[in-house]
PDB file of C-alpha atoms and ligand atoms in Angstrom:
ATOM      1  CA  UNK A 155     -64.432 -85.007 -38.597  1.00 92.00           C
ATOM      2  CA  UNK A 156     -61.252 -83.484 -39.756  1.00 98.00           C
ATOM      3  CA  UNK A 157     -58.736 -84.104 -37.534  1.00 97.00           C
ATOM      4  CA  UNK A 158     -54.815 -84.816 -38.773  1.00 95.00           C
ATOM      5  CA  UNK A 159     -55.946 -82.715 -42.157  1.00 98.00           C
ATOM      6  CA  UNK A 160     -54.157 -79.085 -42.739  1.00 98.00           C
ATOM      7  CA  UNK A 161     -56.252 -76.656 -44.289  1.00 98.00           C
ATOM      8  CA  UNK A 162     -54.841 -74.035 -46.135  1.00 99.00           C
ATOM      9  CA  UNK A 163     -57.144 -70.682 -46.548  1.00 99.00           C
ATOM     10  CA  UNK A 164     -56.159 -67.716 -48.359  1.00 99.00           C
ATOM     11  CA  UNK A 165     -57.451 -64.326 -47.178  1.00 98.00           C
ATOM     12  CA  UNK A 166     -57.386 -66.374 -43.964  1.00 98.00           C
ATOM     13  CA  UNK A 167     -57.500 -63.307 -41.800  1.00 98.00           C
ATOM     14  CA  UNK A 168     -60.725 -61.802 -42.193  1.00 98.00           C
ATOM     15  CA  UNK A 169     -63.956 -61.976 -43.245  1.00 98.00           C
ATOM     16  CA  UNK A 170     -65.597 -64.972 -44.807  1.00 98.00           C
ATOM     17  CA  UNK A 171     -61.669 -66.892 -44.569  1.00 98.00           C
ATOM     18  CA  UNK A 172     -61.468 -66.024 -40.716  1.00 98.00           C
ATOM     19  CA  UNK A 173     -65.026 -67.850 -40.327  1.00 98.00           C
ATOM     20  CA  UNK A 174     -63.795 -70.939 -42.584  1.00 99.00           C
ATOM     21  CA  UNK A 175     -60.740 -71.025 -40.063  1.00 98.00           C
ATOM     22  CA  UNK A 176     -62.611 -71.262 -37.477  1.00 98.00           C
ATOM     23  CA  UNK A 177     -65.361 -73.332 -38.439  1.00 98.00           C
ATOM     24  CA  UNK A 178     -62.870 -75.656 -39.890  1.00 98.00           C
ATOM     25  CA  UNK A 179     -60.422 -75.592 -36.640  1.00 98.00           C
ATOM     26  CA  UNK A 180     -63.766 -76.716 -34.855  1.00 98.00           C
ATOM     27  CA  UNK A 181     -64.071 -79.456 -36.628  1.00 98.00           C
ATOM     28  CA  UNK A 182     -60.482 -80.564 -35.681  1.00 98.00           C
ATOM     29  CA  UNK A 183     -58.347 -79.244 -38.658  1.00 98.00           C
ATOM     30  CA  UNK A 184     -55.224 -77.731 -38.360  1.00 98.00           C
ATOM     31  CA  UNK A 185     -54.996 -74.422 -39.760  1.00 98.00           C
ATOM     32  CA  UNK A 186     -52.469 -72.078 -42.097  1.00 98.00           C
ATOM     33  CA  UNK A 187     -54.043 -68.829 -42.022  1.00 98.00           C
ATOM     34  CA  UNK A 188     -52.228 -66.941 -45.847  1.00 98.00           C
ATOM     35  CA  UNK A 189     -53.325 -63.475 -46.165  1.00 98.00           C
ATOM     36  CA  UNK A 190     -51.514 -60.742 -47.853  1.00 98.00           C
ATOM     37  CA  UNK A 191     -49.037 -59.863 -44.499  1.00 98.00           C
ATOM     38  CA  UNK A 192     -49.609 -61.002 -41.384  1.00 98.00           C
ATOM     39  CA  UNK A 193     -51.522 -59.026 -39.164  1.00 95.00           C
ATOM     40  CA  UNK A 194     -52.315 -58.672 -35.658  1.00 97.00           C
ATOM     41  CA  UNK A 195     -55.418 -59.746 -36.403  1.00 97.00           C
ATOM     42  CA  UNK A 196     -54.319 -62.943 -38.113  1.00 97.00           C
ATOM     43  CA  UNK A 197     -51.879 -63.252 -34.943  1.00 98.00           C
ATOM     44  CA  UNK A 198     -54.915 -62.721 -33.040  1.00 98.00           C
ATOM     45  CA  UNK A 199     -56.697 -65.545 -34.796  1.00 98.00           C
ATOM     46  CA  UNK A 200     -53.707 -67.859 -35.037  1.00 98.00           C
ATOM     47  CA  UNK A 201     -53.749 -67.605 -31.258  1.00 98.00           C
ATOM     48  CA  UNK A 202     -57.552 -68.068 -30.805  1.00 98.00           C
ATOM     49  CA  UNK A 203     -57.883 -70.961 -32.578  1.00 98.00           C
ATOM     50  CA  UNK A 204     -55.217 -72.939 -30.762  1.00 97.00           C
ATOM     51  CA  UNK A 205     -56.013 -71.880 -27.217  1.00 98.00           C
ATOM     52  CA  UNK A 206     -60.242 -72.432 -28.150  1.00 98.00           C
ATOM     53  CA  UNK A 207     -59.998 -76.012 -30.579  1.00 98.00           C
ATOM     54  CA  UNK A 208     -56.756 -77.097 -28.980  1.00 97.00           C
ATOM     55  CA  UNK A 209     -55.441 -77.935 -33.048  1.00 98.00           C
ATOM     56  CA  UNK A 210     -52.243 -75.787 -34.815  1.00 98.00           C
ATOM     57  CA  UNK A 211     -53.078 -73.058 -36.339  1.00 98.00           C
ATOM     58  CA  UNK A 212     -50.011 -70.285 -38.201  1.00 98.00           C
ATOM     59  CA  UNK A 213     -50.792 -67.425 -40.154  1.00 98.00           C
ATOM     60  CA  UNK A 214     -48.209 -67.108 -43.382  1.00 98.00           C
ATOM     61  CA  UNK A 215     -47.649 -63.772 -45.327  1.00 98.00           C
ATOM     62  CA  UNK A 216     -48.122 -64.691 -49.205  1.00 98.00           C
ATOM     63  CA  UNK A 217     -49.547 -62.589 -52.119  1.00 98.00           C
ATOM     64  CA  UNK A 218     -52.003 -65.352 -53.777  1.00 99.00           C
ATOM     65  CA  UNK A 219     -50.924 -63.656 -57.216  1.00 98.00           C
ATOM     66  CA  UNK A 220     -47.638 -64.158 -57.018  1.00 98.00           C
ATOM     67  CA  UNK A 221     -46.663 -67.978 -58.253  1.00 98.00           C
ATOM     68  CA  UNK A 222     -43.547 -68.289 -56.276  1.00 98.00           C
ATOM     69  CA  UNK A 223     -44.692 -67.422 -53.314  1.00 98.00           C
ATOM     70  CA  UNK A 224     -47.500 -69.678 -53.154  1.00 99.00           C
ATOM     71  CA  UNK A 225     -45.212 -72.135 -53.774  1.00 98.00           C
ATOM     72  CA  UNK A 226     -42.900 -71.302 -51.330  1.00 98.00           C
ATOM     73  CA  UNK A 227     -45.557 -70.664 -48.760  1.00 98.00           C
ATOM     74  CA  UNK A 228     -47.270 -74.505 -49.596  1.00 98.00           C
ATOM     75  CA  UNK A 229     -43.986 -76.045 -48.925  1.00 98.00           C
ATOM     76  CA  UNK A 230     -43.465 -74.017 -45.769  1.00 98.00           C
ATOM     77  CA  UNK A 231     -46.928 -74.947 -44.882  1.00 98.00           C
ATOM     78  CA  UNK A 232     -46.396 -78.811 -45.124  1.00 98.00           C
ATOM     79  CA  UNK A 233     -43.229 -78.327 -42.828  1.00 98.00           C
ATOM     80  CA  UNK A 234     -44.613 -76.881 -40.234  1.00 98.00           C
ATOM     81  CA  UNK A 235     -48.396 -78.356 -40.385  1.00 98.00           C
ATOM     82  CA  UNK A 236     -48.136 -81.697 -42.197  1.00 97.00           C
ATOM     83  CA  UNK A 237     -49.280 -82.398 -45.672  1.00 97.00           C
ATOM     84  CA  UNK A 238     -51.852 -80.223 -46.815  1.00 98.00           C
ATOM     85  CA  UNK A 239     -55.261 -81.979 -47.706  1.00 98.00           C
ATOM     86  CA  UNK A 240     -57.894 -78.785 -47.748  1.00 98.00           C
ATOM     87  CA  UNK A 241     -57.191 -75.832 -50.170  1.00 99.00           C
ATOM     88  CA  UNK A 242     -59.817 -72.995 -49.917  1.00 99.00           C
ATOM     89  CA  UNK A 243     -58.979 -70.157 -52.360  1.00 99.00           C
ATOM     90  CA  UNK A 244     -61.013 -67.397 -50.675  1.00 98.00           C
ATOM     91  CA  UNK A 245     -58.673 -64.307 -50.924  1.00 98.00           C
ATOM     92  CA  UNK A 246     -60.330 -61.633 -53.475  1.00 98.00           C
ATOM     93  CA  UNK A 247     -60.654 -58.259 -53.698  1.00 98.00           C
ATOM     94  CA  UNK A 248     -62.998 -55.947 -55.215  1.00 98.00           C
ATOM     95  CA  UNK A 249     -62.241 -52.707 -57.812  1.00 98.00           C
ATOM     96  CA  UNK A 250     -65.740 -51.600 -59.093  1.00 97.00           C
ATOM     97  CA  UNK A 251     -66.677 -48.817 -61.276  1.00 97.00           C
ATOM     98  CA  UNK A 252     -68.412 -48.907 -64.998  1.00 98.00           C
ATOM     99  CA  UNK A 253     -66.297 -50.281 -67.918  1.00 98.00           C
ATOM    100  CA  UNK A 254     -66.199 -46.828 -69.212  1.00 98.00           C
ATOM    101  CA  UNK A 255     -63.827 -45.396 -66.741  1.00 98.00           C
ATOM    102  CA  UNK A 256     -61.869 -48.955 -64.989  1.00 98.00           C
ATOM    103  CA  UNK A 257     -58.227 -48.125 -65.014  1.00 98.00           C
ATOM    104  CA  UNK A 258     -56.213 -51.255 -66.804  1.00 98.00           C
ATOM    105  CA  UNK A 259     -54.712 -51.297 -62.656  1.00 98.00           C
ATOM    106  CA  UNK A 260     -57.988 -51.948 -61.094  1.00 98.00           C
ATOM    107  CA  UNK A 261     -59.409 -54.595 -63.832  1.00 98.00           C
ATOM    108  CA  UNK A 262     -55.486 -56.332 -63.408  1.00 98.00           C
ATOM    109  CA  UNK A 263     -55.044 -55.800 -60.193  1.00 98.00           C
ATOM    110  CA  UNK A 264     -58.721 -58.028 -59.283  1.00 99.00           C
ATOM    111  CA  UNK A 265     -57.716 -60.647 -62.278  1.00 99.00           C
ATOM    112  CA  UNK A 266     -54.444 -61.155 -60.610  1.00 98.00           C
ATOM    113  CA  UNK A 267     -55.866 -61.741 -56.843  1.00 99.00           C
ATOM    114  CA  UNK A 268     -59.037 -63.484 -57.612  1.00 99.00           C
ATOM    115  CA  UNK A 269     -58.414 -65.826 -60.854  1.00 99.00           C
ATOM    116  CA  UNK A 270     -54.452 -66.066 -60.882  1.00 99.00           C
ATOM    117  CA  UNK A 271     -54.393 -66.164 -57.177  1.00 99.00           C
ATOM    118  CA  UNK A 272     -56.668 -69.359 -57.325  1.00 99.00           C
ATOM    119  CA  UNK A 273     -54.894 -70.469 -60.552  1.00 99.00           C
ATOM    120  CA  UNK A 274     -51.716 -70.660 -58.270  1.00 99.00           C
ATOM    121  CA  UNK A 275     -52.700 -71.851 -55.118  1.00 99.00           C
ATOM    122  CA  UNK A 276     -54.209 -74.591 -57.118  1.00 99.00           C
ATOM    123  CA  UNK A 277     -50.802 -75.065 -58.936  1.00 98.00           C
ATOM    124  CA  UNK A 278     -49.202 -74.933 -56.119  1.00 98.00           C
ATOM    125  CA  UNK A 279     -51.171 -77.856 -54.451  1.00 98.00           C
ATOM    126  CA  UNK A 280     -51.863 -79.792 -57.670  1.00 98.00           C
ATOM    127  CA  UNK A 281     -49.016 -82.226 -57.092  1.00 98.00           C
ATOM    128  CA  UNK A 282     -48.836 -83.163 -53.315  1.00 97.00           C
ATOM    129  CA  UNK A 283     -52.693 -83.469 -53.672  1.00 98.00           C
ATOM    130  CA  UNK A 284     -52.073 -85.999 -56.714  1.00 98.00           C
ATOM    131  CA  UNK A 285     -49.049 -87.968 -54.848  1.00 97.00           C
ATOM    132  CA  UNK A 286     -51.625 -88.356 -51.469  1.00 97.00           C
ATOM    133  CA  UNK A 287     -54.452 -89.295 -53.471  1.00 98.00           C
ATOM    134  CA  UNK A 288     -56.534 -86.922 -51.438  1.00 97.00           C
ATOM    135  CA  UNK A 289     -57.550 -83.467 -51.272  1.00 98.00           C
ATOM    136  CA  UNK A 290     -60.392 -80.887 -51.119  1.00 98.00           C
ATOM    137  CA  UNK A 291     -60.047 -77.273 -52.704  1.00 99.00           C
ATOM    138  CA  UNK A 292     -63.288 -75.160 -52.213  1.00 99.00           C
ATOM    139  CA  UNK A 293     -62.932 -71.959 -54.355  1.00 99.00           C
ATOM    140  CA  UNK A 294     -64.816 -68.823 -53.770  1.00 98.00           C
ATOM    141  CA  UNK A 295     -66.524 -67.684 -56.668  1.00 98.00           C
ATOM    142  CA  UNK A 296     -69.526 -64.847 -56.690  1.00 98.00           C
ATOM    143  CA  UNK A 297     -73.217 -64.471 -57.852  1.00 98.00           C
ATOM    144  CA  UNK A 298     -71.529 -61.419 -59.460  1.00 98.00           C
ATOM    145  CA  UNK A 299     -70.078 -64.122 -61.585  1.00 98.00           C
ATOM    146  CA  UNK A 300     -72.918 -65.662 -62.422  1.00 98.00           C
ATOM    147  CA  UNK A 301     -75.270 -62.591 -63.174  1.00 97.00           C
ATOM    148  CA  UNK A 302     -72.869 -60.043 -64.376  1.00 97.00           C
ATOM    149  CA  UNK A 303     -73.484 -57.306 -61.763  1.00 95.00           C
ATOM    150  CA  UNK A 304     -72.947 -53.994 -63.344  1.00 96.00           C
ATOM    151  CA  UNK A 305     -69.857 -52.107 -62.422  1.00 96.00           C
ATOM    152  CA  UNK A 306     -68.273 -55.312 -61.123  1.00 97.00           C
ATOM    153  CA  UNK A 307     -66.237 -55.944 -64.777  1.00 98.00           C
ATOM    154  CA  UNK A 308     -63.457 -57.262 -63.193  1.00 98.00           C
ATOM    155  CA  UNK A 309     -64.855 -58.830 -60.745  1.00 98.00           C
ATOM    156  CA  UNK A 310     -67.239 -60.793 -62.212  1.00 98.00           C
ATOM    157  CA  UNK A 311     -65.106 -61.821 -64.862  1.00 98.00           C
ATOM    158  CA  UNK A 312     -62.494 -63.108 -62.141  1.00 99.00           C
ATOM    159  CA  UNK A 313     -65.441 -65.119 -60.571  1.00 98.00           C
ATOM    160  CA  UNK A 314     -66.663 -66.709 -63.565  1.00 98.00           C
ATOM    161  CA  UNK A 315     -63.383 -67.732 -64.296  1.00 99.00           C
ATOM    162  CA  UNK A 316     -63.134 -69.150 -61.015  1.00 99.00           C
ATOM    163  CA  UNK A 317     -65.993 -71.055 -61.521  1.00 98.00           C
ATOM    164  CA  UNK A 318     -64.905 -72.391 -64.781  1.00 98.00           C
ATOM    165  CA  UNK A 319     -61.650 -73.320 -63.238  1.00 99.00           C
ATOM    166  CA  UNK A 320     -63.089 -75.031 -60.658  1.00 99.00           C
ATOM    167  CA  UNK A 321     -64.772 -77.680 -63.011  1.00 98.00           C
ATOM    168  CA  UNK A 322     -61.187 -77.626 -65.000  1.00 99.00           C
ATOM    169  CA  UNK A 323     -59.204 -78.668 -61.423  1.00 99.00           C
ATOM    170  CA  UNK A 324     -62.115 -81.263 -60.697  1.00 99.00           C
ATOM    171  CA  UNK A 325     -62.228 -83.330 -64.133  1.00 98.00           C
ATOM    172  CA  UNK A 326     -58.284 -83.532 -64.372  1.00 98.00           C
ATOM    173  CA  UNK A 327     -58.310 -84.580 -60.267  1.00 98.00           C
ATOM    174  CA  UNK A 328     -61.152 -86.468 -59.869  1.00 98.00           C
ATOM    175  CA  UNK A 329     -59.535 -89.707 -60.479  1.00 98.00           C
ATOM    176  CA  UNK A 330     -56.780 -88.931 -58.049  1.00 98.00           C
ATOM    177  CA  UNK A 331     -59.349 -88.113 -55.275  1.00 98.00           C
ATOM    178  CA  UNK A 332     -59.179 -84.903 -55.327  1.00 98.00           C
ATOM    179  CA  UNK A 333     -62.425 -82.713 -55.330  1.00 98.00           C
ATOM    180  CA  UNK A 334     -63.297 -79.340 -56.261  1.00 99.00           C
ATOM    181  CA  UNK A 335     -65.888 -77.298 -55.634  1.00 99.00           C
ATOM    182  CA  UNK A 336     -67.109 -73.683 -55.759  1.00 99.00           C
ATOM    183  CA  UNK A 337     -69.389 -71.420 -53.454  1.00 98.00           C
ATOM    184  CA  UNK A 338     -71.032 -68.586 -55.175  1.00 98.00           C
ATOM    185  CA  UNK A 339     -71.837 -65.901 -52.132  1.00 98.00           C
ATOM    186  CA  UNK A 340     -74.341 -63.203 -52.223  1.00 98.00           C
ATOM    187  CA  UNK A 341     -74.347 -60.115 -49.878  1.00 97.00           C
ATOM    188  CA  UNK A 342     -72.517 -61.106 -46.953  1.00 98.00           C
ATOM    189  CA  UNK A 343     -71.517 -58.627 -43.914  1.00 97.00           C
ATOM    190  CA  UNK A 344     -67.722 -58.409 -44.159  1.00 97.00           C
ATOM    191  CA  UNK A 345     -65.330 -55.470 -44.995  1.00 95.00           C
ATOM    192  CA  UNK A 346     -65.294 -55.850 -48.056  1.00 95.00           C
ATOM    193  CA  UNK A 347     -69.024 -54.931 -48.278  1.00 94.00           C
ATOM    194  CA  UNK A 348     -68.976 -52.161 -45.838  1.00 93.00           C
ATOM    195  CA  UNK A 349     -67.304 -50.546 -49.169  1.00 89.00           C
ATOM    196  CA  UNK A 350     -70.775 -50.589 -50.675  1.00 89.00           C
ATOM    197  CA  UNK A 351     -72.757 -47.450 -50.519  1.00 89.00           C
ATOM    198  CA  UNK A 352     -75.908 -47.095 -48.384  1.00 92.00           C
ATOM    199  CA  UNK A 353     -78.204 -46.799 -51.193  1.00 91.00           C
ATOM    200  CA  UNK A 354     -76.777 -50.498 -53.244  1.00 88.00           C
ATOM    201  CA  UNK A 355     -76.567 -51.625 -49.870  1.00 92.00           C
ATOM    202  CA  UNK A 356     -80.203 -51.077 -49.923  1.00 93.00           C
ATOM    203  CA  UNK A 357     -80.852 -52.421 -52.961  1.00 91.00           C
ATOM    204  CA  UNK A 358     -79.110 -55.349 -52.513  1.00 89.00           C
ATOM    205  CA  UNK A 359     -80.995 -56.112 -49.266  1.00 94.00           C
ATOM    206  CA  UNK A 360     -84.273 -55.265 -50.915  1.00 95.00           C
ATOM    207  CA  UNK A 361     -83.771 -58.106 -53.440  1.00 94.00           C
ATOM    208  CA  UNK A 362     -82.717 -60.940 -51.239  1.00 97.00           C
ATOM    209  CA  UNK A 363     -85.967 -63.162 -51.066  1.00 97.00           C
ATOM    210  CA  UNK A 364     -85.097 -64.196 -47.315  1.00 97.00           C
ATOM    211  CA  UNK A 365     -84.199 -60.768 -46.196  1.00 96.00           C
ATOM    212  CA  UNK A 366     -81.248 -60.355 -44.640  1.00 96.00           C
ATOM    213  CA  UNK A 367     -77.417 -60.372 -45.311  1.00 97.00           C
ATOM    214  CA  UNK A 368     -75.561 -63.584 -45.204  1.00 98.00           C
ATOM    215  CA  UNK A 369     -73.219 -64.213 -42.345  1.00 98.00           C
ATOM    216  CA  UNK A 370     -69.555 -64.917 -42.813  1.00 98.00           C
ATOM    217  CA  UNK A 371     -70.619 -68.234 -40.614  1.00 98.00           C
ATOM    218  CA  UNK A 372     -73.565 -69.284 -43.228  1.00 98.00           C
ATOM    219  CA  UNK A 373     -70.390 -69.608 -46.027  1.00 98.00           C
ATOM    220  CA  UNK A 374     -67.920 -71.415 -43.586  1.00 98.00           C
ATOM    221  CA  UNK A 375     -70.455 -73.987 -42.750  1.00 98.00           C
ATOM    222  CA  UNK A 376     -71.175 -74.492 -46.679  1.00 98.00           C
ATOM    223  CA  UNK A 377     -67.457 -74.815 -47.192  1.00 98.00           C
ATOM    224  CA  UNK A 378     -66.505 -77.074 -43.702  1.00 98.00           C
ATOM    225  CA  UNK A 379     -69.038 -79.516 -45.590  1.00 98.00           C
ATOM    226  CA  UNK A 380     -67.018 -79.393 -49.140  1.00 98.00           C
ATOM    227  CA  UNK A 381     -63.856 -80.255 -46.965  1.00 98.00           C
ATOM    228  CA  UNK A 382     -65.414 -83.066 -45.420  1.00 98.00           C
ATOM    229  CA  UNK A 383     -65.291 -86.461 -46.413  1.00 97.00           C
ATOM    230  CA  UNK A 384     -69.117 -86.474 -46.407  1.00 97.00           C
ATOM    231  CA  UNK A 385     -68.727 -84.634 -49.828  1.00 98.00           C
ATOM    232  CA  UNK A 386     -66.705 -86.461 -51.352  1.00 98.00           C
ATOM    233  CA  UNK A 387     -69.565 -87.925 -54.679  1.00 98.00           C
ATOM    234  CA  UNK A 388     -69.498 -83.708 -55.407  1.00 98.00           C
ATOM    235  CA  UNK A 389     -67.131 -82.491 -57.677  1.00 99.00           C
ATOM    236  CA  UNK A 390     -66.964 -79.703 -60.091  1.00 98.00           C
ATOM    237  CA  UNK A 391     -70.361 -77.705 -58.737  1.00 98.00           C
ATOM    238  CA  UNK A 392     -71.333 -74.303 -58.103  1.00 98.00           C
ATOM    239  CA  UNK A 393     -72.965 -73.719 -55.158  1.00 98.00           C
ATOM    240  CA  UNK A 394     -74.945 -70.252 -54.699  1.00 98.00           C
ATOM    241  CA  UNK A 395     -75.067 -69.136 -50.785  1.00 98.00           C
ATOM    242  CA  UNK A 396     -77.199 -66.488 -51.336  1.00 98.00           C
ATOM    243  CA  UNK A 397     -80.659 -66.077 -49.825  1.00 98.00           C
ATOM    244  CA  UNK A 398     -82.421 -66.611 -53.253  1.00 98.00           C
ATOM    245  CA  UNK A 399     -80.580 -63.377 -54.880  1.00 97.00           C
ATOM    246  CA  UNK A 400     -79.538 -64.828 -58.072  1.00 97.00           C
ATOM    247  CA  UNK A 401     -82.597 -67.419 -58.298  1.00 96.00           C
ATOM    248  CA  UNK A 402     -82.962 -67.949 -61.831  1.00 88.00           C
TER     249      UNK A 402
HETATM  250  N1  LIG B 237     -68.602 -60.415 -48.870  1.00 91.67           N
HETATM  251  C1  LIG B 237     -69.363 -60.769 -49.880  1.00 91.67           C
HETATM  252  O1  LIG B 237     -70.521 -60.345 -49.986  1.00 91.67           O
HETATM  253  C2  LIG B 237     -68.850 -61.727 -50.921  1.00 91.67           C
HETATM  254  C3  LIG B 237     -69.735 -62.115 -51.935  1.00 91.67           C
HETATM  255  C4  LIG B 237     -69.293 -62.997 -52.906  1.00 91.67           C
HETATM  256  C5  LIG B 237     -68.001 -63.489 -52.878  1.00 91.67           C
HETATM  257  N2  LIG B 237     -67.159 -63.073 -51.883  1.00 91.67           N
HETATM  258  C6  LIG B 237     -65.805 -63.594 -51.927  1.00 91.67           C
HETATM  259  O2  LIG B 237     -65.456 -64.178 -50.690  1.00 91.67           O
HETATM  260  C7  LIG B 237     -64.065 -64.012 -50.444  1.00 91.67           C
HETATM  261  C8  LIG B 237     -63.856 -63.368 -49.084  1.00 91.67           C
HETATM  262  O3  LIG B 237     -64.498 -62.109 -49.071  1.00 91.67           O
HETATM  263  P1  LIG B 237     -64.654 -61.207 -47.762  1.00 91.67           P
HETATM  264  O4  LIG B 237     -65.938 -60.502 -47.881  1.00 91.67           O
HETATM  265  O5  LIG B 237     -64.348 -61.991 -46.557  1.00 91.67           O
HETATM  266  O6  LIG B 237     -63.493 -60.124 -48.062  1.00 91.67           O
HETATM  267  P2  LIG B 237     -62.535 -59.332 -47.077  1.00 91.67           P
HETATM  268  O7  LIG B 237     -62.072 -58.148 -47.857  1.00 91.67           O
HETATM  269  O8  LIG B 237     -63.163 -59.105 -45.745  1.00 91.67           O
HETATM  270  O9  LIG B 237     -61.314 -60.366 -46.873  1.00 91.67           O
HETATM  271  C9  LIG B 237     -60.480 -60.738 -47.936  1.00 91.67           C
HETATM  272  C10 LIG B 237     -59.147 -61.179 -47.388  1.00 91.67           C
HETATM  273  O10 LIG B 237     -58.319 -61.513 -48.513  1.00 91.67           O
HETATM  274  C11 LIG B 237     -57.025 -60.965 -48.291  1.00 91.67           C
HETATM  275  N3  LIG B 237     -56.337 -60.737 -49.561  1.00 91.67           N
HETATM  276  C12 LIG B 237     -56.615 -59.786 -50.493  1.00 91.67           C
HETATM  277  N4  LIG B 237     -55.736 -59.865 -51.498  1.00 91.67           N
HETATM  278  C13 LIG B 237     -54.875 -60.890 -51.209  1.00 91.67           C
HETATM  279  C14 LIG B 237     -53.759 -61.450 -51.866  1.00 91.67           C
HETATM  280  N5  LIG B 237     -53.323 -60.960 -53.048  1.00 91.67           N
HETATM  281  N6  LIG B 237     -53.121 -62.478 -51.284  1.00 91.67           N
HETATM  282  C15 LIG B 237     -53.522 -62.978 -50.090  1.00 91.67           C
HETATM  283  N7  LIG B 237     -54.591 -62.488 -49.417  1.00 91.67           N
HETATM  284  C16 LIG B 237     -55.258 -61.448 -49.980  1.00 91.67           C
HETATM  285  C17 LIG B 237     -57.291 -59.654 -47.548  1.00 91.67           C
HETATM  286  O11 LIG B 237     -56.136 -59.166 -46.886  1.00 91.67           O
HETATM  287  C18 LIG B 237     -58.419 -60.080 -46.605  1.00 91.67           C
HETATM  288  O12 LIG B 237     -57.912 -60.585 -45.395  1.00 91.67           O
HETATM  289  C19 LIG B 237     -63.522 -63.186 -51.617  1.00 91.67           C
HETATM  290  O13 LIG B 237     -62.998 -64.035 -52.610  1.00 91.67           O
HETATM  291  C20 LIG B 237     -64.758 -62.515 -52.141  1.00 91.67           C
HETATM  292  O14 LIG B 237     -64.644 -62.134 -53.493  1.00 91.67           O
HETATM  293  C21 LIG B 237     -67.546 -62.213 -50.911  1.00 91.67           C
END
């Protein structure tokens, strides 16, 4: 279904971005895995994905926040892999403590990655997306965003933003053919929720109406389908992938 389309995902080398790789590289995609260095285990990726889907697949070393290097790393990208048509902004970090005591480094630091980061990517892509009349950015927003989970300042903030960016990219591209859509995650098992402490991990669980963590592979499959062509009347939404946890 997506074969001769690039997909760019940042925070490519773990996680929920390693499973939209893959799932992506499945579905015949050529892949540029951006994450903050590159790793051995983005090497190990870049290297599973060709020899297992048979498509290209190159990990890039690019902080999200900083403009000129996305730049730089989008025009690198279209030299080596062809134009890029799929832009998923999934690199984010987390910070958390209560407002009281957040250092001004920790509630920057998160702003930076997870709001500029997408802000730049999206910059980054906005015009060879307009010139090919094409393209598909999924963004990564939270539930955090959406409820305001306590000690999450910064991150929730940088979410919501995300989300309201997201319906900013897809009015001023929808006419060029360009859509833009956000997933809004729960609890999923990754590394960045091993942080979590036993007891909120707990709690969490305890108030997910299905019961169980999402899986890194429960996102990818959500955002494979916004980089598909068979999403292309959806523009500008918020999807939750949650397991009920933010059911309003
Ligand atoms: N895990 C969850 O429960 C959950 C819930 C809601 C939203 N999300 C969002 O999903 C996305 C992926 O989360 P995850 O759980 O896979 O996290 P993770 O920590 O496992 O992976 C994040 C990846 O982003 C990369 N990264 C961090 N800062 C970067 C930067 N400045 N430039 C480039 N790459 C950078 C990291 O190196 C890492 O490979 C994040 O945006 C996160 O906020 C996750």
């Amino acid at each position: 279904m997506l074969n001769g389309k690039t997909a760019l995902v940042t925070g490519g080398a773990r996680g929920i971005g390693a499973a939209i790789c893959r799932k992506l590289a499945s579905l015949g995609a050529d892949i540029a895995i951006v994450d903050l260095t590159v790793t051995e285990q983005a090497q190990a990726l870049e290297a599973e994905i060709s020899a297992e889907y048979g498509v290209k697949a190159k990990a890039y070393a690019c902080n999200v926040g900083d403009a000129e290097q996305c730049k730089a790393t989008v025009k690198q990208v279209i030299a080596d892999l062809g134009n890029v048509t799929i832009l998923v902004n999934n690199a984010g970090i987390t910070r958390d403590g209560l407002i009281l005591g957040m250092k001004e480094a920790d509630f920057d630091a998160v702003v930076n990655t997870n709001l500029k980061g997408t802000f730049n990517m999206t910059q980054a892509c906005y015009r060879p997306f307009m010139k090919q009349k094409y393209g598909k950015i999924v963004n990564l927003g939270s539930v955090s965003g959406l409820l305001g989970t306590a000690g999450q300042a910064n991150y929730a903030a940088s979410k919501a933003g995300v989300m309201a960016l997201t319906k900013v990219t897809a009015r001023e591209l929808a006419s060029r053919g360009v859509t833009c859509n956000a997933i809004a995650p729960g609890f999923i098992a990754t590394d960045m929720t091993k942080e979590i402490s036993d007891e909120a991990t707990q709690n969490y669980l305890a108030s997910i109406p299905v019961g169980r963590a999402g899986q890194p592979e429960d996102v990818a499959n959500l955002a494979a389908f916004l980089a598909s062509p068979e999403s292309d009347y959806i523009t500008g939404t918020v999807i939750r992938i949650d397991g009920g946890l933010a059911i309003s």
